[in-house]
Amino acid sequence: MLTVLEIIRRTTEFFAGRGLPSPRLNAELLVGHALGLPRMQLYLQFERPLTEPELERIRPLVRRRGRHEPLQYIVGTADFHGLNLKVDRRALIPRPETEQLVELVGASLASAPRRILDLGTGSGAIALALARLYPEAEVTAVDRSEEALALAAENAVRTGLAERLRLLLSDWFSALPEAERFDLIAANPPYLSAAETAAAPAEVREFEPGAALTAAGDDGLGDLRVIVQGAPAHLLPGGLLAVETGVSQHAALLALAAAAGFSRAVSRPDLAGRDRFVLAFL
């Protein structure tokens, strides 16, 4: 009979042959998920023989990962800024870069925002993290995808923040009342060009929703233009727009922010030192 350690070794070799990054880590996480064990508990059971029903739970997960389906979609959850969120193909997988956007907001505001808008909320990650960070704030999250909004609603319940979150079907600002204003607008919009999406890894290109990856227009700036140009009409004086962007778009975005009437706009790097975020102050 195969032991836990043996199946991890075989799975690691299989993943390495498929060109997956961190094959041993992927193997441990998948096997642990199938067995209902955290990694540390898994280590304590390396020599335990696996039953046939246990192997039957592991095999289809390994096949899915071998086809480069993202690990988070297979296990069904992802951690984001202290929250454990449900994830599936209705929305992008929350990423560490986007966690940094939440942290930059917290470091940039002199006082806690009372009204927050999250544009293109997807799984609800940014909106829920900000709701947790600012417990007195009213948080509105919009998305043009009904499926994504349904996932965000499930995560609001999952995290105990459902009463704090207002969900609205909207193509950016389109469904918001003209007079509605916010202290903070945050967004992680599509910012890849069609060519960049086509060149992305298979895990991204073939599994994550294309509408959340590929921006309108040919330069990846189509959706960002709409957001930067439309945000001043929905920000209170002194309000902040915080967006995640492509690494080559900052000169254009800073010029757009100045033309839109922001008093100050700055670029901020991600953890790899690449220009990734734009913070614009009204």
Coordinates of N, CA, C and O in Angstrom, one line a residue, residues 1-15 20 23-37 42 45-46 48-67 69 71 74-75:
M1 N 0.8 -1.2 0.0 CA 0.0 0.0 0.0 C 0.9 1.3 0.0 O 1.9 1.3 0.6
L2 N 0.4 2.3 -0.7 CA 1.1 3.5 -0.7 C 1.0 4.3 0.6 O -0.1 4.4 1.1
T3 N 2.1 4.9 1.1 CA 2.0 5.7 2.3 C 1.7 7.1 1.9 O 1.9 7.5 0.7
V4 N 1.5 7.9 2.8 CA 1.3 9.4 2.6 C 2.5 10.0 2.0 O 2.4 10.7 1.0
L5 N 3.7 9.6 2.5 CA 4.9 10.2 1.9 C 5.2 9.7 0.5 O 5.6 10.5 -0.4
E6 N 4.8 8.4 0.2 CA 5.1 7.9 -1.1 C 4.2 8.6 -2.1 O 4.6 9.0 -3.3
I7 N 2.9 8.9 -1.8 CA 2.0 9.5 -2.7 C 2.4 11.0 -2.9 O 2.3 11.5 -4.0
I8 N 3.0 11.6 -1.9 CA 3.5 13.0 -2.0 C 4.7 13.0 -3.0 O 4.8 13.9 -3.9
R9 N 5.6 12.0 -2.8 CA 6.7 12.0 -3.7 C 6.3 11.7 -5.2 O 6.8 12.4 -6.1
R10 N 5.4 10.8 -5.4 CA 4.9 10.5 -6.8 C 4.2 11.7 -7.3 O 4.4 12.1 -8.5
T11 N 3.4 12.4 -6.5 CA 2.7 13.6 -7.0 C 3.7 14.7 -7.3 O 3.5 15.4 -8.3
T12 N 4.7 14.9 -6.5 CA 5.7 15.9 -6.7 C 6.4 15.6 -8.1 O 6.6 16.6 -8.9
E13 N 6.8 14.4 -8.3 CA 7.4 14.1 -9.6 C 6.5 14.3 -10.8 O 6.9 14.9 -11.8
F14 N 5.2 14.0 -10.6 CA 4.2 14.2 -11.7 C 4.1 15.7 -12.0 O 4.1 16.2 -13.1
F15 N 4.0 16.5 -10.9 CA 3.9 18.0 -11.1 C 5.1 18.6 -11.7 O 5.1 19.5 -12.6
L20 N 5.1 22.5 -13.3 CA 4.4 23.3 -12.3 C 5.4 23.9 -11.3 O 6.4 23.2 -10.9
P23 N 6.6 22.1 -7.0 CA 5.8 20.9 -7.1 C 5.6 20.2 -5.8 O 4.6 19.6 -5.5
R24 N 6.6 20.2 -4.9 CA 6.5 19.5 -3.6 C 5.4 20.3 -2.7 O 4.6 19.6 -2.1
L25 N 5.5 21.6 -2.7 CA 4.5 22.3 -2.0 C 3.1 22.1 -2.5 O 2.1 21.8 -1.7
N26 N 2.9 22.1 -3.8 CA 1.6 21.8 -4.4 C 1.1 20.4 -4.0 O 0.0 20.2 -3.7
A27 N 2.1 19.4 -4.1 CA 1.7 18.1 -3.7 C 1.2 18.0 -2.3 O 0.2 17.3 -2.0
E28 N 1.9 18.6 -1.4 CA 1.6 18.5 0.0 C 0.2 19.2 0.3 O -0.6 18.6 1.0
L29 N 0.0 20.3 -0.3 CA -1.2 21.0 -0.1 C -2.4 20.3 -0.7 O -3.5 20.2 -0.1
L30 N -2.3 19.6 -1.9 CA -3.4 18.9 -2.4 C -3.7 17.6 -1.7 O -4.8 17.3 -1.4
V31 N -2.6 16.9 -1.3 CA -2.8 15.7 -0.5 C -3.4 16.0 0.8 O -4.4 15.3 1.3
G32 N -2.9 17.0 1.5 CA -3.5 17.4 2.7 C -4.9 17.8 2.6 O -5.8 17.5 3.5
H33 N -5.3 18.6 1.5 CA -6.7 19.0 1.3 C -7.6 17.7 1.1 O -8.7 17.6 1.7
A34 N -7.1 16.8 0.3 CA -7.9 15.6 0.1 C -8.1 14.8 1.4 O -9.2 14.1 1.5
L35 N -7.1 14.8 2.2 CA -7.2 14.0 3.5 C -7.8 14.8 4.7 O -8.0 14.3 5.7
G36 N -8.1 16.1 4.4 CA -8.6 16.9 5.5 C -7.6 17.2 6.6 O -7.9 17.4 7.7
L37 N -6.3 17.3 6.1 CA -5.2 17.5 7.1 C -4.4 18.8 6.8 O -4.0 19.0 5.6
L42 N 0.0 16.5 8.3 CA 0.4 15.6 7.2 C 1.8 15.0 7.5 O 2.1 13.8 7.3
Q45 N 2.0 12.1 9.7 CA 1.4 10.8 9.2 C 2.1 10.3 7.9 O 1.5 9.5 7.2
F46 N 3.4 10.7 7.7 CA 4.1 10.3 6.4 C 4.1 8.8 6.2 O 4.0 8.3 5.1
R48 N 1.9 6.6 7.2 CA 0.6 5.9 7.3 C 0.2 5.4 5.9 O 0.2 6.2 4.9
P49 N -0.2 4.1 5.8 CA -0.7 3.7 4.5 C -2.1 4.3 4.2 O -2.9 4.6 5.0
L50 N -2.3 4.6 2.9 CA -3.5 5.2 2.4 C -4.5 4.2 2.0 O -4.1 3.2 1.3
T51 N -5.7 4.4 2.3 CA -6.8 3.4 1.9 C -7.2 3.8 0.4 O -6.9 4.9 -0.1
E52 N -7.8 2.8 -0.2 CA -8.3 3.1 -1.6 C -9.2 4.2 -1.7 O -9.1 5.1 -2.6
P53 N -10.2 4.4 -0.8 CA -11.1 5.6 -0.9 C -10.3 6.9 -0.7 O -10.6 7.9 -1.4
E54 N -9.2 6.9 0.1 CA -8.4 8.1 0.2 C -7.7 8.4 -1.1 O -7.6 9.5 -1.6
L55 N -7.1 7.3 -1.7 CA -6.5 7.5 -3.0 C -7.4 8.0 -4.1 O -7.1 8.8 -4.9
E56 N -8.7 7.5 -4.0 CA -9.7 8.0 -5.0 C -10.0 9.5 -4.8 O -10.4 10.1 -5.8
R57 N -9.9 10.0 -3.6 CA -10.1 11.4 -3.4 C -8.9 12.2 -3.9 O -9.1 13.4 -4.4
I58 N -7.7 11.7 -3.8 CA -6.5 12.4 -4.2 C -6.4 12.5 -5.8 O -6.0 13.5 -6.3
R59 N -6.6 11.3 -6.5 CA -6.3 11.2 -7.9 C -6.9 12.3 -8.8 O -6.2 12.9 -9.6
P60 N -8.2 12.6 -8.6 CA -8.8 13.6 -9.5 C -8.3 15.0 -9.3 O -8.1 15.8 -10.2
L61 N -7.9 15.3 -8.0 CA -7.3 16.6 -7.7 C -5.9 16.7 -8.4 O -5.6 17.8 -8.9
V62 N -5.2 15.7 -8.3 CA -3.9 15.7 -8.9 C -4.0 15.8 -10.5 O -3.2 16.6 -11.1
R63 N -4.9 15.2 -11.1 CA -5.1 15.3 -12.5 C -5.5 16.8 -12.9 O -5.0 17.3 -13.8
R64 N -6.4 17.4 -12.1 CA -6.7 18.8 -12.3 C -5.5 19.7 -12.2 O -5.3 20.6 -13.1
R65 N -4.7 19.5 -11.2 CA -3.5 20.4 -11.1 C -2.5 20.1 -12.2 O -1.9 21.0 -12.6
G66 N -2.5 18.9 -12.6 CA -1.6 18.5 -13.7 C -2.0 19.2 -15.0 O -1.1 19.4 -15.9
R67 N -3.2 19.6 -15.1 CA -3.7 20.3 -16.3 C -3.5 21.8 -16.1 O -4.0 22.6 -16.8
E69 N -4.7 23.7 -13.7 CA -5.8 24.4 -13.0 C -5.2 25.0 -11.7 O -4.5 24.3 -11.0
L71 N -4.3 26.0 -8.1 CA -4.5 25.2 -6.8 C -5.7 25.8 -6.0 O -6.4 25.0 -5.4
I74 N -8.9 24.5 -7.1 CA -9.1 23.1 -6.7 C -9.5 22.9 -5.3 O -10.4 22.2 -4.9
V75 N -8.8 23.6 -4.4 CA -9.1 23.5 -3.0 C -10.3 24.4 -2.6 O -10.9 24.1 -1.5

